[in-house]
Coordinates of C-alpha atoms and ligand atoms in Angstrom, one line a residue:
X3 CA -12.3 -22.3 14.8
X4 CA -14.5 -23.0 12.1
X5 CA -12.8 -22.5 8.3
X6 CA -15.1 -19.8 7.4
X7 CA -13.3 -17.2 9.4
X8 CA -9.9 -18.0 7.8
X9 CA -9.3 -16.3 5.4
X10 CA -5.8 -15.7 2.8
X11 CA -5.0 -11.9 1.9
X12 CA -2.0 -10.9 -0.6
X13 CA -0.6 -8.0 -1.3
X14 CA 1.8 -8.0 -4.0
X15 CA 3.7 -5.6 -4.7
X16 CA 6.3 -4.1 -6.7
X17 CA 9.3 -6.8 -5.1
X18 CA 7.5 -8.9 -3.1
X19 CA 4.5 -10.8 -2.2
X20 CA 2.9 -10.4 1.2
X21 CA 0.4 -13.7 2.0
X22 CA -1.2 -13.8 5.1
X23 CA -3.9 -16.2 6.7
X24 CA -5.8 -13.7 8.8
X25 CA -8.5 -15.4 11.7
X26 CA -11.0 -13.0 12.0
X27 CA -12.9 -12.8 15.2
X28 CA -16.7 -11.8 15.9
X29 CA -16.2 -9.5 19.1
X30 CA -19.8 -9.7 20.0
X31 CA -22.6 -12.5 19.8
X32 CA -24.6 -12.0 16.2
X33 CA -25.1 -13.9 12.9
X34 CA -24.4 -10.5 11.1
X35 CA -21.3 -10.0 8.6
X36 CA -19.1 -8.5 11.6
X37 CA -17.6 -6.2 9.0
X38 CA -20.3 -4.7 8.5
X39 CA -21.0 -4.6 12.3
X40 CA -17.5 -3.3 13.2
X41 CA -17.4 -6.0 15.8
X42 CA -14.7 -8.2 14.9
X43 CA -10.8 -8.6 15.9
X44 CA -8.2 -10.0 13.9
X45 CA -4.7 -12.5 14.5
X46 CA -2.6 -13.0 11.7
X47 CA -1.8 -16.7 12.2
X48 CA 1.0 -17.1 9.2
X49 CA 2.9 -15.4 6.9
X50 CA 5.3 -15.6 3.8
X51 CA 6.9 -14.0 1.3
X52 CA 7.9 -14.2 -2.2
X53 CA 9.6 -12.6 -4.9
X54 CA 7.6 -10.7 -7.2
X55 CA 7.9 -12.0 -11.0
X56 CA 7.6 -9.0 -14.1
X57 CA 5.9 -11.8 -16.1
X58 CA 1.9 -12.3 -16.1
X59 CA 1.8 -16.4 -16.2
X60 CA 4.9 -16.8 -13.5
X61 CA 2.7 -14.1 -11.4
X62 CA -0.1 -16.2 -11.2
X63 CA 1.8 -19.7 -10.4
X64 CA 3.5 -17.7 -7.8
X65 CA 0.3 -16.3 -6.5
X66 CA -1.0 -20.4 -6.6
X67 CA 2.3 -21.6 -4.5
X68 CA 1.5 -19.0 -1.9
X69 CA -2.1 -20.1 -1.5
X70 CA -1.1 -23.6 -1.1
X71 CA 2.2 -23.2 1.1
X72 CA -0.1 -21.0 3.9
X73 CA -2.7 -23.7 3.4
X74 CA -0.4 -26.5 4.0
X75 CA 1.5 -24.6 6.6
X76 CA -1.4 -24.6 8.8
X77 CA -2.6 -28.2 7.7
X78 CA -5.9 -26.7 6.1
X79 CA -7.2 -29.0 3.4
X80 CA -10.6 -26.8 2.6
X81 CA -11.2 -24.1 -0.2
X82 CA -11.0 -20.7 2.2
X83 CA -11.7 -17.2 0.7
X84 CA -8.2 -15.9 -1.4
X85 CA -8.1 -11.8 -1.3
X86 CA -5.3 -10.4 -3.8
X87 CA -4.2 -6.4 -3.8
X88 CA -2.3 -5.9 -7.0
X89 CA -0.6 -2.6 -7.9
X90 CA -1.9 -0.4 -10.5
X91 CA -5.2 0.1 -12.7
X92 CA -7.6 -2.8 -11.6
X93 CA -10.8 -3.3 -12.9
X94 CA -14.1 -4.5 -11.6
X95 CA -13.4 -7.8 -12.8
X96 CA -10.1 -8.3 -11.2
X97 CA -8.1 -7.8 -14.2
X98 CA -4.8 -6.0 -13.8
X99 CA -4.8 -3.6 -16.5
X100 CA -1.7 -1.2 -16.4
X101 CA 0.9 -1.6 -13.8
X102 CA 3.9 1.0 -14.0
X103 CA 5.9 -0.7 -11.6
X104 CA 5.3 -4.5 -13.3
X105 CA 6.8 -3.5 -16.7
X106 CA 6.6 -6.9 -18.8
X107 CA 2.6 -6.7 -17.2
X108 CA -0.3 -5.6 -18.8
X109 CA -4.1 -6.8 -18.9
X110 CA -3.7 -9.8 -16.8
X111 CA -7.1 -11.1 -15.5
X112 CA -5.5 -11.9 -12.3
X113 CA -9.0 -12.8 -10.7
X114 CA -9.6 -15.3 -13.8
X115 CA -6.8 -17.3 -14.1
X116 CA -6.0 -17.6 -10.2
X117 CA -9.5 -18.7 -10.0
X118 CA -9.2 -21.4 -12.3
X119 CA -5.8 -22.6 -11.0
X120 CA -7.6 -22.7 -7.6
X121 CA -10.4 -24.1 -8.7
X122 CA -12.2 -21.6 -6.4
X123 CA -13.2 -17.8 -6.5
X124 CA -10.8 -15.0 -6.0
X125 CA -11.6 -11.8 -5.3
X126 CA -8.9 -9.3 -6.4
X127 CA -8.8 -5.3 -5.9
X128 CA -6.2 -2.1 -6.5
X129 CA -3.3 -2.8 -3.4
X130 CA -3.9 0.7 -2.4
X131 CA -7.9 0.0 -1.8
X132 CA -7.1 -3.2 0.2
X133 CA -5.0 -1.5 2.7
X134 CA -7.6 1.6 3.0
X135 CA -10.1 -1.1 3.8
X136 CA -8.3 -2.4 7.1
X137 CA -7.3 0.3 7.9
X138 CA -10.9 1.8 7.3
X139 CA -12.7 -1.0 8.9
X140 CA -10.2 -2.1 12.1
X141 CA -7.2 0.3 11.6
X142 CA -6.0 4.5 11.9
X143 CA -9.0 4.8 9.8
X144 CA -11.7 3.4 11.8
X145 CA -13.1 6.7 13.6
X146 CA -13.7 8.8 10.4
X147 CA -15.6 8.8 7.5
X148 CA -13.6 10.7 5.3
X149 CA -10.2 8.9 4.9
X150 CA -7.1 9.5 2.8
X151 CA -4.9 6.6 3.0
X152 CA -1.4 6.9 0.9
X153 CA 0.9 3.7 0.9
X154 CA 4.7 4.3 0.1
X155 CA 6.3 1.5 -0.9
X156 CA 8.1 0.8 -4.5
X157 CA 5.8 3.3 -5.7
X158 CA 3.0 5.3 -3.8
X159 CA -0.5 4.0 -4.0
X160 CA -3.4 5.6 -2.6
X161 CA -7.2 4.9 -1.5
X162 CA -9.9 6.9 -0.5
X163 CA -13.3 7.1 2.2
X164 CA -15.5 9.8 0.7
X165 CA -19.0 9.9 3.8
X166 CA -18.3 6.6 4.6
X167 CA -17.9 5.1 1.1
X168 CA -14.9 3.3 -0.2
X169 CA -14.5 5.4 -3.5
X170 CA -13.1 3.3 -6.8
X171 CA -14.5 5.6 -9.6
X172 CA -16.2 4.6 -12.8
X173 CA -13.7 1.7 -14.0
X174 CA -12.2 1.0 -10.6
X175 CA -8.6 3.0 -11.1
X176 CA -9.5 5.7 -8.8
X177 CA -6.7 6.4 -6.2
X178 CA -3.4 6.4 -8.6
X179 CA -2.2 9.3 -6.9
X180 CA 1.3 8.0 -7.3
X181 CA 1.3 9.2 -10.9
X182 CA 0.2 12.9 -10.3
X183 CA 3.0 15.2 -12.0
X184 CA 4.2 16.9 -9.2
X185 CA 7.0 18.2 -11.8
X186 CA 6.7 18.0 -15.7
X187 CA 10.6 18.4 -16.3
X188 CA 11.3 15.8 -13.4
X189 CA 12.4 12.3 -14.3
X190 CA 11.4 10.0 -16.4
X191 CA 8.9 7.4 -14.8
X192 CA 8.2 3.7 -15.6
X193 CA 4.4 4.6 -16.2
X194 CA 5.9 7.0 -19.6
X195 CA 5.4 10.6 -18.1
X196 CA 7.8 12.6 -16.2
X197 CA 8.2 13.7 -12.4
X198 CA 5.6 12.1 -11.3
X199 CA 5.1 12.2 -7.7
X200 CA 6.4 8.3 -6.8
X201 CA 9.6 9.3 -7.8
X202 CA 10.5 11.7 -5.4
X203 CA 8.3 10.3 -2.3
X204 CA 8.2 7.1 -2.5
X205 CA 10.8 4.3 -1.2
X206 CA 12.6 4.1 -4.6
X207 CA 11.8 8.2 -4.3
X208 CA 13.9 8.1 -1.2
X209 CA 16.5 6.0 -2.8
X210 CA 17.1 8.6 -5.7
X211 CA 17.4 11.8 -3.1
X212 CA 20.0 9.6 -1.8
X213 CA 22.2 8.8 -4.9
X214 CA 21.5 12.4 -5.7
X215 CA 23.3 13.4 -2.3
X216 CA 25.6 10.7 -2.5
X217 CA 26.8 11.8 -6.3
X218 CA 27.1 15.5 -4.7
X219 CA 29.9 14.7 -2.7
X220 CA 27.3 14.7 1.0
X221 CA 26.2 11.8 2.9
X222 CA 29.0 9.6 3.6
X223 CA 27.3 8.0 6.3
X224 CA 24.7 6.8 3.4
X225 CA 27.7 5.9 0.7
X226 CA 29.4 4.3 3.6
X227 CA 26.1 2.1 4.4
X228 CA 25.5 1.5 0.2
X229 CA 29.2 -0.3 0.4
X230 CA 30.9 3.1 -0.7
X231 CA 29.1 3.4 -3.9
X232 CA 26.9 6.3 -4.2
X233 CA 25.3 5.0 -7.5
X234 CA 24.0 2.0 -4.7
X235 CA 21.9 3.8 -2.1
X236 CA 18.5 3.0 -1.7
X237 CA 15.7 4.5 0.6
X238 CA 17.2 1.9 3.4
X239 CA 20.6 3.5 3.4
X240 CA 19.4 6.8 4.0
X241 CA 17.1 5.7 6.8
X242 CA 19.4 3.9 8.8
X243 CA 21.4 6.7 9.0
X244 CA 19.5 9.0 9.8
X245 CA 17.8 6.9 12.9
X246 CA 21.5 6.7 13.8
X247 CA 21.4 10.4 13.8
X248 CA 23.4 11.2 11.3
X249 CA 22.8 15.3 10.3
X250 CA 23.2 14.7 6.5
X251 CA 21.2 11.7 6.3
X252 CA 18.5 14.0 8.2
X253 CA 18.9 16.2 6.1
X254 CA 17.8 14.1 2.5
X255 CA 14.9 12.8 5.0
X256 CA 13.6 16.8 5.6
X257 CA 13.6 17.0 1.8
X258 CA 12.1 13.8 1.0
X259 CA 9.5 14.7 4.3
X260 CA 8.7 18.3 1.9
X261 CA 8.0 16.1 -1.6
X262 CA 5.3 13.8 0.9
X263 CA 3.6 16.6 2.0
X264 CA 3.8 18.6 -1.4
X265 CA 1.7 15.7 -2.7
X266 CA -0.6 14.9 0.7
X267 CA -1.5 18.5 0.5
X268 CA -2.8 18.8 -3.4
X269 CA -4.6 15.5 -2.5
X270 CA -6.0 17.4 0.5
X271 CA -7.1 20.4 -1.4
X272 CA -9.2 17.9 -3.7
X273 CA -10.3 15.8 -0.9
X274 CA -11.0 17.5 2.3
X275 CA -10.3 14.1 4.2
X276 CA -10.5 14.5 8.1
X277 CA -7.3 12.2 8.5
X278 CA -4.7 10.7 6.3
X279 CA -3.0 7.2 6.9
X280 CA 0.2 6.3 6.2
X281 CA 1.1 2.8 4.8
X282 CA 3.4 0.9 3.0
X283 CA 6.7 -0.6 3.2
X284 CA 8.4 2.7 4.6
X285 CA 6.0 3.4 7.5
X286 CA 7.9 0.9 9.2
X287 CA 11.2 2.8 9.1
X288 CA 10.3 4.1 12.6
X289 CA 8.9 7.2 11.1
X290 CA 11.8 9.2 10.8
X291 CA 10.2 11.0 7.7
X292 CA 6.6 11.2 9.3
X293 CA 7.9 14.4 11.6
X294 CA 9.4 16.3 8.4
X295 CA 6.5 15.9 6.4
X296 CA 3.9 16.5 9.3
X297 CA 6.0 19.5 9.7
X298 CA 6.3 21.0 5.7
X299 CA 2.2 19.4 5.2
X300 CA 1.5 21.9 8.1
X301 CA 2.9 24.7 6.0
X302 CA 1.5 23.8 2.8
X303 CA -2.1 23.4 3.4
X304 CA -4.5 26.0 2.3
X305 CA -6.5 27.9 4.7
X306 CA -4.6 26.5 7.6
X307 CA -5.7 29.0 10.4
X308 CA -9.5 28.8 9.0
X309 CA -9.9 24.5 8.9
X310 CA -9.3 21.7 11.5
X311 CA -6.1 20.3 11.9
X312 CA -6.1 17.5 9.4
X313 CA -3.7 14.4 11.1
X314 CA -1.5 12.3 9.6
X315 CA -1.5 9.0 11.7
X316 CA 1.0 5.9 10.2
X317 CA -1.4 2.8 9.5
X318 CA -2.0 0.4 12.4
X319 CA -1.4 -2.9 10.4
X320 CA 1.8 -1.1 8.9
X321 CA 3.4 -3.0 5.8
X322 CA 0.5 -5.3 6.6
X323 CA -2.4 -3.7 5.7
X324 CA -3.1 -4.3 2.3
X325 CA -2.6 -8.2 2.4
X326 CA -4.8 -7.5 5.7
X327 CA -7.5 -5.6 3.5
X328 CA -7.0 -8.1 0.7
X329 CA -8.8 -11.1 3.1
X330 CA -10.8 -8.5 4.7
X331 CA -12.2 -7.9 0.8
X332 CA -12.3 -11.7 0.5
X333 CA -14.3 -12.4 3.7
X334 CA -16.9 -9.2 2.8
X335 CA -17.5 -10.9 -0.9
X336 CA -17.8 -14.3 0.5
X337 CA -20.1 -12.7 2.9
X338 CA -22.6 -11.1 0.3
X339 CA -22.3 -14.0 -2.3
Ligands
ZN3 ZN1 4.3 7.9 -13.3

């Protein structure tokens, strides 16, 4: 094992921090950049998480503790290459512009000021474009070149493969498909605007069909599970009842299922992508939602009987991918430096 195929990918998001040390693996004999060869395996040989801080400076010391407590974990005393995903609009310089979800945060150069703490380069990119490029390179991904991947977690983040091309757009903030209006009288959203579509199919979006239920008088399995207060469910509540089978937790799951593929199938319409992934914190709630929405997407799309099918596959590395993709985008920088 030689240092230079460690490497430490974070994903933070918008209530914890993911770090990883990822060991990446040539698969064939070659001095070539194995990303760029597609010949490489990965292990994930530690992991930890954190709270995630609303303040820019305690962001970056928490980022700095994370780096050294995998380092130290693992006993490794050399620099290795540091990968950070961050949510929201992230420039080409690593600067964390505008996060809707990380209120008290705006225009932190995350790459900057980590780097200096460090006392080594970082490399940091959009969240949402980390975990499209594992899942791109090694992942659900990895036999197309035209890839939509859409993560739901606190909020929905999204990244695209346009002919084989990881696309960021002019300033790097292409992808923040969690902010399309989906309804202009819906409600109010931390990024200013209203109904945007990471309130209704996200985790928190989950959570909110929920309470909605909940405050309706349905879903006492789900008020049961929130401690008998509707105005407590969140996402998990309704999930775990409805993978116990319960008919009215199913039932907030169909609709929540119709708002994902309300959304997957606008993106589709401006897209054309010949698969979409799934990521994020919820694709690991067994994919009780990924039928519903399969099902309503199916419905949705334009043209259905004159286009090939367009699949909707969860992500392989799961929650993982975009601390995964974040050392992935790490090693590939190192690589070309
Ligand atoms: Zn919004």
């Amino acid at each position: 094992m030689t240092s230079s195929n460690i490497t430490i990918g974070i994903d933070v998001g918008g209530t914890k921090i993911l770090g990883v040390v990822l060991l990446i693996k040539r698969t064939t004999r070659g001095d070539s950049n194995p990303l760029s060869t597609g010949s490489f395996s990965l292990e994930i040989i530690q992991e930890l998480r954190e709270k995630t801080p609303n303040d820019g400076l305690e962001l970056i010391d928490s980022l700095f503790k994370v780096v050294s407590e995998l380092k130290q974990a693992l006993s490794i005393e050399s620099p290795v290459p540091v990968g950070v995903g961050v949510p929201g609009l992230v420039d080409h310089e690593g600067s964390l512009r505008f996060s809707p979800n990380l209120t008290a945060i705006r225009s932190l150069p995350v790459a900057k000021l980590l780097a200096e703490k460090l006392a080594q380069p970082v490399f940091v990119d959009n969240d949402a474009t980390c975990a499209l490029r594992a899942e791109y390179l090694i992942g659900s991904g990895s036999n197309y070149k035209d890839v939509l991947l859409v993560t739901l977690g606190t909020g929905i983040g999204g990244g695209i493969v346009s002919g084989g091309e990881i696309v960021t757009g002019a300033y790097g903030f292409a992808g923040e498909i969690g902010h399309m209006v989906v309804d202009p009288f819906g409600p109010i959203c931390p990024c200013g605007r209203r109904g945007c579509w990471e309130r209704y199919a996200s985790g928190s979006g989950l959570g909110r069909l929920g309470r909605e239920a909940g405050l309706a008088g349905v879903a006492k399995t789900v008020v049961e599970l929130a401690g008998g207060d509707p105005e407590s469910i969140k996402g998990e509540h309704v999930t775990a009842a409805a993978l116990a089978g319960d008919l009215e937790a199913l039932g907030i799951v169909k609709q929540f299922g119709w708002w994902i593929a309300l959304g997957l199938a606008n993106l589709a319409s401006a897209l054309d992508p010949a698969v979409i992934v799934m990521g994020g914190g919820v694709v690991d709630a067994k994919g009780v939602w990924l039928d519903a929405s399969k099902e309503a997407f199916s419905q949705m799309l334009e043209g259905l009987q004159y286009r090939p099918e367009v699949p909707i596959e969860p992500a392989k590395y799961g929650s993982f991918s975009g601390a995964v993709g974040a050392a992935l985008y790490a090693f590939e920088r190192i690589e070309a430096l």
